[in-house]
Every structure is written in structure tokens, then in C-alpha cells.
Tab-separated table of C-alpha atoms and ligand atoms in Angstrom:
chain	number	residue	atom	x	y	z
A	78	UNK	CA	12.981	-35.207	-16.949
A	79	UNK	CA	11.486	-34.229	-19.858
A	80	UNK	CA	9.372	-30.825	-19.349
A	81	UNK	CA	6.651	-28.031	-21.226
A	82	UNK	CA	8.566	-25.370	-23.273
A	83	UNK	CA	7.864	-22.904	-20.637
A	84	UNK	CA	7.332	-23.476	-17.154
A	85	UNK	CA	5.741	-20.163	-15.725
A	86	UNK	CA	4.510	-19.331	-11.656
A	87	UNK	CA	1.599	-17.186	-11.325
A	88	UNK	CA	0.898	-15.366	-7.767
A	89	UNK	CA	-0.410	-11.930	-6.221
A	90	UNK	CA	1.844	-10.872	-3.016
A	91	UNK	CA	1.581	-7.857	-0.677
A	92	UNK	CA	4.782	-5.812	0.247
A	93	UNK	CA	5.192	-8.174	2.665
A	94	UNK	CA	4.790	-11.490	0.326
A	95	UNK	CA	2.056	-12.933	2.002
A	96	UNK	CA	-0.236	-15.146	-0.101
A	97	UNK	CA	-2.496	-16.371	1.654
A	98	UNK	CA	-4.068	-16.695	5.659
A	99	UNK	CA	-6.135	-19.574	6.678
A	100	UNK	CA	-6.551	-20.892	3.395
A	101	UNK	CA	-7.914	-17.846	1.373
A	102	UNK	CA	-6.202	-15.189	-0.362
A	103	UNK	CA	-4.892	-11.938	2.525
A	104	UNK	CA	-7.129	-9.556	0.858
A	105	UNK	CA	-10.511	-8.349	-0.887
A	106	UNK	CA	-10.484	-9.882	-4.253
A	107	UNK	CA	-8.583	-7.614	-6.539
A	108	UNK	CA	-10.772	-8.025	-10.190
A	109	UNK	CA	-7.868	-6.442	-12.222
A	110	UNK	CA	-5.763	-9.368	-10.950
A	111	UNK	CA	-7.974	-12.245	-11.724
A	112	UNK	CA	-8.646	-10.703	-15.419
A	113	UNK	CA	-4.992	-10.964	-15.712
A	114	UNK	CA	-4.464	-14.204	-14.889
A	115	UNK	CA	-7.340	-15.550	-17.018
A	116	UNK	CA	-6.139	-13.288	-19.901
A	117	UNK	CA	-2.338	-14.928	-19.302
A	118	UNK	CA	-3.343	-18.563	-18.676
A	119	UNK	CA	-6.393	-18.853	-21.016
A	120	UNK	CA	-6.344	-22.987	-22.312
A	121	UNK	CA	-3.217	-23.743	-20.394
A	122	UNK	CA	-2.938	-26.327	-17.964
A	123	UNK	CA	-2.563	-25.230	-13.979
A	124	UNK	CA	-0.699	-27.444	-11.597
A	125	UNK	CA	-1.656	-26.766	-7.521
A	126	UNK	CA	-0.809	-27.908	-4.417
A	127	UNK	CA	-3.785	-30.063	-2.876
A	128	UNK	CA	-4.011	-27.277	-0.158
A	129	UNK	CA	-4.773	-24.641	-3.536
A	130	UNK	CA	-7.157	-27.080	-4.925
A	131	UNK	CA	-8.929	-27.401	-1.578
A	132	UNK	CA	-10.529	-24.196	-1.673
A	133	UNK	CA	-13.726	-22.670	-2.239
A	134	UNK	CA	-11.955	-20.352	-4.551
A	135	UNK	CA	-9.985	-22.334	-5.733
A	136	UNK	CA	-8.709	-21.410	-9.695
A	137	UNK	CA	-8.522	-24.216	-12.343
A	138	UNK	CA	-8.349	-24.457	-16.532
A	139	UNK	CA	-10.623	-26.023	-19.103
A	140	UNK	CA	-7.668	-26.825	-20.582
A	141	UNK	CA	-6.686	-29.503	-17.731
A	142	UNK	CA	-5.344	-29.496	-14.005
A	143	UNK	CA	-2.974	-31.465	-11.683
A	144	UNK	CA	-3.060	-31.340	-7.918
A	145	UNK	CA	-0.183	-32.554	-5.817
A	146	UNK	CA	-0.437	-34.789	-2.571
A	147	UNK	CA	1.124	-37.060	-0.600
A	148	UNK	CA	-1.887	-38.870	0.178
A	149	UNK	CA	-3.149	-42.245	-0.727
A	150	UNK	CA	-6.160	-42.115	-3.234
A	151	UNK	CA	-6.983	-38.816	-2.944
A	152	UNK	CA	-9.987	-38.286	-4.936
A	153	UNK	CA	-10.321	-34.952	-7.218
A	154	UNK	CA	-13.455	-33.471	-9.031
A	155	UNK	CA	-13.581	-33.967	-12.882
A	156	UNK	CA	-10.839	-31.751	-14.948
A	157	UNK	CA	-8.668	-32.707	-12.161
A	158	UNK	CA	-5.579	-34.999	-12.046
A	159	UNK	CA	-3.720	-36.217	-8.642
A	160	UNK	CA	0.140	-35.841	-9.388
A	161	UNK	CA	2.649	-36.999	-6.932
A	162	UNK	CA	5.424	-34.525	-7.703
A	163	UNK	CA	5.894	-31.270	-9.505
A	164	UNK	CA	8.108	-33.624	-12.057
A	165	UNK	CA	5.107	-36.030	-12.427
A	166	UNK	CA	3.365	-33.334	-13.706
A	167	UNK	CA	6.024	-31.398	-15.340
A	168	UNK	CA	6.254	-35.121	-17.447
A	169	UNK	CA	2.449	-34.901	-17.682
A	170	UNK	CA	2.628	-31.613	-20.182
A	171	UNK	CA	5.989	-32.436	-21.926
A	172	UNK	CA	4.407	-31.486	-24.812
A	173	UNK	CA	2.590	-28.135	-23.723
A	174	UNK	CA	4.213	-24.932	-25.052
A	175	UNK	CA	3.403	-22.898	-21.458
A	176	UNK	CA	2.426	-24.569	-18.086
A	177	UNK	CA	1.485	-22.538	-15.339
A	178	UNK	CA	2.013	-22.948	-11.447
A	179	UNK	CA	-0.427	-21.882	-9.092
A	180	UNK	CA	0.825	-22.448	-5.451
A	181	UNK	CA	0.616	-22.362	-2.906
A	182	UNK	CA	3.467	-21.441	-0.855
A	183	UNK	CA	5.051	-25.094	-0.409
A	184	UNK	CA	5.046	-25.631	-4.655
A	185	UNK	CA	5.986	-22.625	-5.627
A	186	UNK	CA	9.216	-23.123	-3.341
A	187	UNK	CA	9.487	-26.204	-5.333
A	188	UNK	CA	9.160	-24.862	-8.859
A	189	UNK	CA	10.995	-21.691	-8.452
A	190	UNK	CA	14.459	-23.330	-9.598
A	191	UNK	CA	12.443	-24.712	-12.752
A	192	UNK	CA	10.639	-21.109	-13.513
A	193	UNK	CA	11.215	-19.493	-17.115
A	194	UNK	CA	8.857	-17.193	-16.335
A	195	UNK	CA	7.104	-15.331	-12.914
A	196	UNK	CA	4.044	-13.687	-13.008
A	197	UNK	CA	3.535	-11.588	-9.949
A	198	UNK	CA	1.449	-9.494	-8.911
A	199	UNK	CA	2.368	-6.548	-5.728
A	200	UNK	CA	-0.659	-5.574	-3.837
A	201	UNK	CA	0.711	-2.527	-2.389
A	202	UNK	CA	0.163	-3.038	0.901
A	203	UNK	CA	1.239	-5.045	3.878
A	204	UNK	CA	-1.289	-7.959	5.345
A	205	UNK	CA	-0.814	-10.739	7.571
A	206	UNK	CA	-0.287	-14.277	6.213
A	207	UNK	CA	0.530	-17.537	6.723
A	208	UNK	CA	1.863	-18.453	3.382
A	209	UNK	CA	4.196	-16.432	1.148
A	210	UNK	CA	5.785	-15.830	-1.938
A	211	UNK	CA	9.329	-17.099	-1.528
A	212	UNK	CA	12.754	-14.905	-2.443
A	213	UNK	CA	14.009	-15.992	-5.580
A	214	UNK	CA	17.080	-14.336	-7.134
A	215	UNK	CA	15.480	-11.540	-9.080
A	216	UNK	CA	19.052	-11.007	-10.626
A	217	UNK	CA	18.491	-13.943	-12.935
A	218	UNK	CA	15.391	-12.435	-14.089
A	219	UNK	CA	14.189	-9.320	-16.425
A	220	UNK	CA	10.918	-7.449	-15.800
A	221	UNK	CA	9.955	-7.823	-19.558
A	222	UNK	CA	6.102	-6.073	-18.705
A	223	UNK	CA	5.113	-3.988	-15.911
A	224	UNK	CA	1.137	-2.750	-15.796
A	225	UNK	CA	0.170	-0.571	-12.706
A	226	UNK	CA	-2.942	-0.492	-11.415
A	227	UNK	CA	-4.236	2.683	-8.906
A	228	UNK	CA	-7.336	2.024	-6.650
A	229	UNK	CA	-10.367	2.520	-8.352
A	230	UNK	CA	-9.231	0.651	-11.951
A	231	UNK	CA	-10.895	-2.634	-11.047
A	232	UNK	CA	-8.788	-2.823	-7.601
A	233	UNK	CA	-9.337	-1.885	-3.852
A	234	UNK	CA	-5.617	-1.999	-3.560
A	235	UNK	CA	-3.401	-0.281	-5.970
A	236	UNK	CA	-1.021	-3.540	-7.570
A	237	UNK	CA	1.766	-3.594	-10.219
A	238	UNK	CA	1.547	-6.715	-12.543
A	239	UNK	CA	4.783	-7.668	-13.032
A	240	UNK	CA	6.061	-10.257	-15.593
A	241	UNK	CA	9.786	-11.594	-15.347
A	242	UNK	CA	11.733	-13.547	-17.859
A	243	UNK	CA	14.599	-15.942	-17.121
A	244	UNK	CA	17.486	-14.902	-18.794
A	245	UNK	CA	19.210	-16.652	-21.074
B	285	NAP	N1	-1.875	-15.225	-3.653
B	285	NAP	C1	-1.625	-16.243	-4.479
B	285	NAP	O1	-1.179	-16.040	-5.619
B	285	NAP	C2	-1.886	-17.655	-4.046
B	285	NAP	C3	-1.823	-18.713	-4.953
B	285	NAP	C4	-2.057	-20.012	-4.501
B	285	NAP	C5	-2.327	-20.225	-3.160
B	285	NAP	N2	-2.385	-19.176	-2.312
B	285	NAP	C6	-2.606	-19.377	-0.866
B	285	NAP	O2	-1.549	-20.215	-0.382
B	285	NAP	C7	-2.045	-20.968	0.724
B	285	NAP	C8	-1.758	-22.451	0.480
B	285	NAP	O3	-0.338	-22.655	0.396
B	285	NAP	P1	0.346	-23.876	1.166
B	285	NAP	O4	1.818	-23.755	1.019
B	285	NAP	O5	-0.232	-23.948	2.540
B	285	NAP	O6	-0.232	-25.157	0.398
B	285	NAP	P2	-0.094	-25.665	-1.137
B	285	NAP	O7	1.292	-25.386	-1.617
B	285	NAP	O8	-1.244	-25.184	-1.921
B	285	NAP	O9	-0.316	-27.242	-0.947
B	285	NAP	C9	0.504	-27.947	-0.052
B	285	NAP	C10	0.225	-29.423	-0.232
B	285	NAP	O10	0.884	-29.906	-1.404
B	285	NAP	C11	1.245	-31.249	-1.211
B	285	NAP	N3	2.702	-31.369	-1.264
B	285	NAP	C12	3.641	-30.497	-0.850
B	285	NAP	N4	4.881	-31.002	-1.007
B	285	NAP	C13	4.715	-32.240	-1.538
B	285	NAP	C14	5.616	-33.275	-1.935
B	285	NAP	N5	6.959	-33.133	-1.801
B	285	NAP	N6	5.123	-34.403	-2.460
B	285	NAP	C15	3.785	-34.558	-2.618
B	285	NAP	N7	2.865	-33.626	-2.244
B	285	NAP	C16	3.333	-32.480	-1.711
B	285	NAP	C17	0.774	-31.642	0.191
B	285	NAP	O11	-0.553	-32.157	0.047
B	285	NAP	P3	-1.141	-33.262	1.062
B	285	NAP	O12	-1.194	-32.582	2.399
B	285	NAP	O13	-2.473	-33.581	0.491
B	285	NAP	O14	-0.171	-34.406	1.006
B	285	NAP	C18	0.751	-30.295	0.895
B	285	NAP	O15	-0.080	-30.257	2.035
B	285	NAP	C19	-3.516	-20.650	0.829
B	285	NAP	O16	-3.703	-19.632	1.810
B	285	NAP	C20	-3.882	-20.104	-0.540
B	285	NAP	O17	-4.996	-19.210	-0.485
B	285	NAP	C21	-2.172	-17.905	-2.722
């Protein structure tokens, strides 16, 4: 399979990893968080799971997006792409120097064996979920930037932004 340069996940846990409860994120939206991730991904293209995509809030890049499904001519707004696999898309940006993975909690189990890079976000705090972030073997992986956040700096919640490198 022939992949992008980088291949990076992007989430925002709690203590507990939760990511998400009945299709929406655990928690009040956290503006520090989404400035990071538009800072981060800014004109690269954002694969999803079709549960992501279908979402109000859902997050998406002018630069293009793929959505992943199992289902028979599923139809997707413009900017959009139906993928079948993480490798169809993973083919689809062979020639992108950073792709980034958005979720949910079924594609980022997926992609974690294929992530260079894993930009996470703690909301320091414990909430109920339904999806989460999965374990992945921090061991193989160096913090390389770490930016705390303390309620009150564009948060309800105080978070750690947390950026980890595969190592080589
Ligand atoms: N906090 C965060 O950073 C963050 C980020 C993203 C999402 N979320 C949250 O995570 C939750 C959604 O996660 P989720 O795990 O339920 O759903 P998801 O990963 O977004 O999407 C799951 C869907 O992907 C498709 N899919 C999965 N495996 C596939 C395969 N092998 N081949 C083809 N298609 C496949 C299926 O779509 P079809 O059913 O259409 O076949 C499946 O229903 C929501 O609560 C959302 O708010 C949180």
C-alpha cells in the first residue's frame, strides 16, 4: 500500500478516554481545542468514519475529505469522498505530506498501528461515553509538545495538548 508521508490521529479524551456519547462530543465545547486542531490540520485532508461525518458538528477540510462505510451508495455532501477502507484512502493521499484521522472510535482503532503521529488532547476530567480513545503503546511514542491549558484560557475544562511522535 502505498501511503501520505505522515499519517497523524487527531482526538480530545477525558481521564477516562471517552470521546464521544450519543453521537456528540462528552463535553461543553472546549474553544482552545478546536483552535488547535484547525491551527494543526489547516489545508490537510481529514479521513472519518461515516458515524463522524454524520454529525451536526461534524469537522471537515477545504483541503478535501473521505468518509468510510460499508454501505452501498452512500451519498456525501460536496468536499466529501466515500472510501471503503482506511487503505482506500490512505492510497487516495499517497502523495500528501500529512493526513489526518479524525475518528471516531471504530477508525481510530484501525489507524493506530499506521500512526506517525497522535494528537491528543486530555480534558481533565472524567465523563461518560460510549466511544473512546483506544490504548496504544505509548512506549513507541515521544511527547515531542505538550501545551496546558487551565480553565478560563479559552476552556471550561482545564486540557493538556499533547503531541506524540513515532519513534524511529
Ligand atoms: N473526541 C474526539 O476527538 C472525537 C473524534 C471523532 C469522533 N468522536 C465521537 O466518536 C463517536 C463516533 O465513533 P464511532 O466509533 O461510533 O463511529 P466512527 O468511527 O465515526 O464511524 C464508524 C463507521 O465507520 C464505518 N466503518 C467502520 N469499520 C469499517 C470497515 N471495516 N469497513 C468499512 N466501513 C467501516 C461504518 O460505517 P457504516 O455504518 O456507514 O457502514 C461504521 O458504522 C461519536 O460520539 C463522535 O462524537 C469524538
Amino acid at each position: 500500500m502505498t501511503k501520505p508521508n505522515i499519517i497523524s490521529l487527531i482526538a480530545a479524551m477525558s481521564e477516562n478516554r471517552a470521546i464521544g456519547l450519543n453521537n456528540a462530543l462528552p463535553w461543553e465545547p472546549i474553544a482552545a481545542d478546536w483552535d488547535n486542531l484547525k491551527m494543526v490540520s489547516k489545508g490537510k485532508k481529514m479521513i472519518m468514519g461515516r458515524k463522524s461525518y454524520d454529525n451536526p458538528h461534524r469537522l471537515w477540510s477545504e483541503a478535501g475529505n473521505y468518509v468510510i462505510t460499508r454501505q452501498e451508495n452512500y451519498v456525501v455532501d460536496e468536499g466529501f469522498e466515500v472510501v471503503r477502507s482506511l487503505e482506500e484512502a490512505f492510497e487516495k493521499c499517497k502523495n500528501e505530506a500529512e493526513v489526518f484521522v479524525l475518528g471516531g472510535e471504530e477508525i481510530f482503532r484501525w489507524a493506530i498501528p499506521y500512526a506517525d503521529r497522535i494528537y491528543l488532547t486530555i480534558v481533565h476530567d472524567e465523563f461518560q461515553g460510549d466511544a473512546f480513545f483506544p490504548e496504544f503503546n505509548e512506549s513507541a511514542y515521544e511527547i515531542i509538545e505538550r501545551k496546558e491549558f487551565q480553565i478560563g484560557e479559552n476552556t471550561p475544562y482545564p486540557i493538556s495538548i499533547l503531541t506524540y511522535q513515532k519513534k524511529s
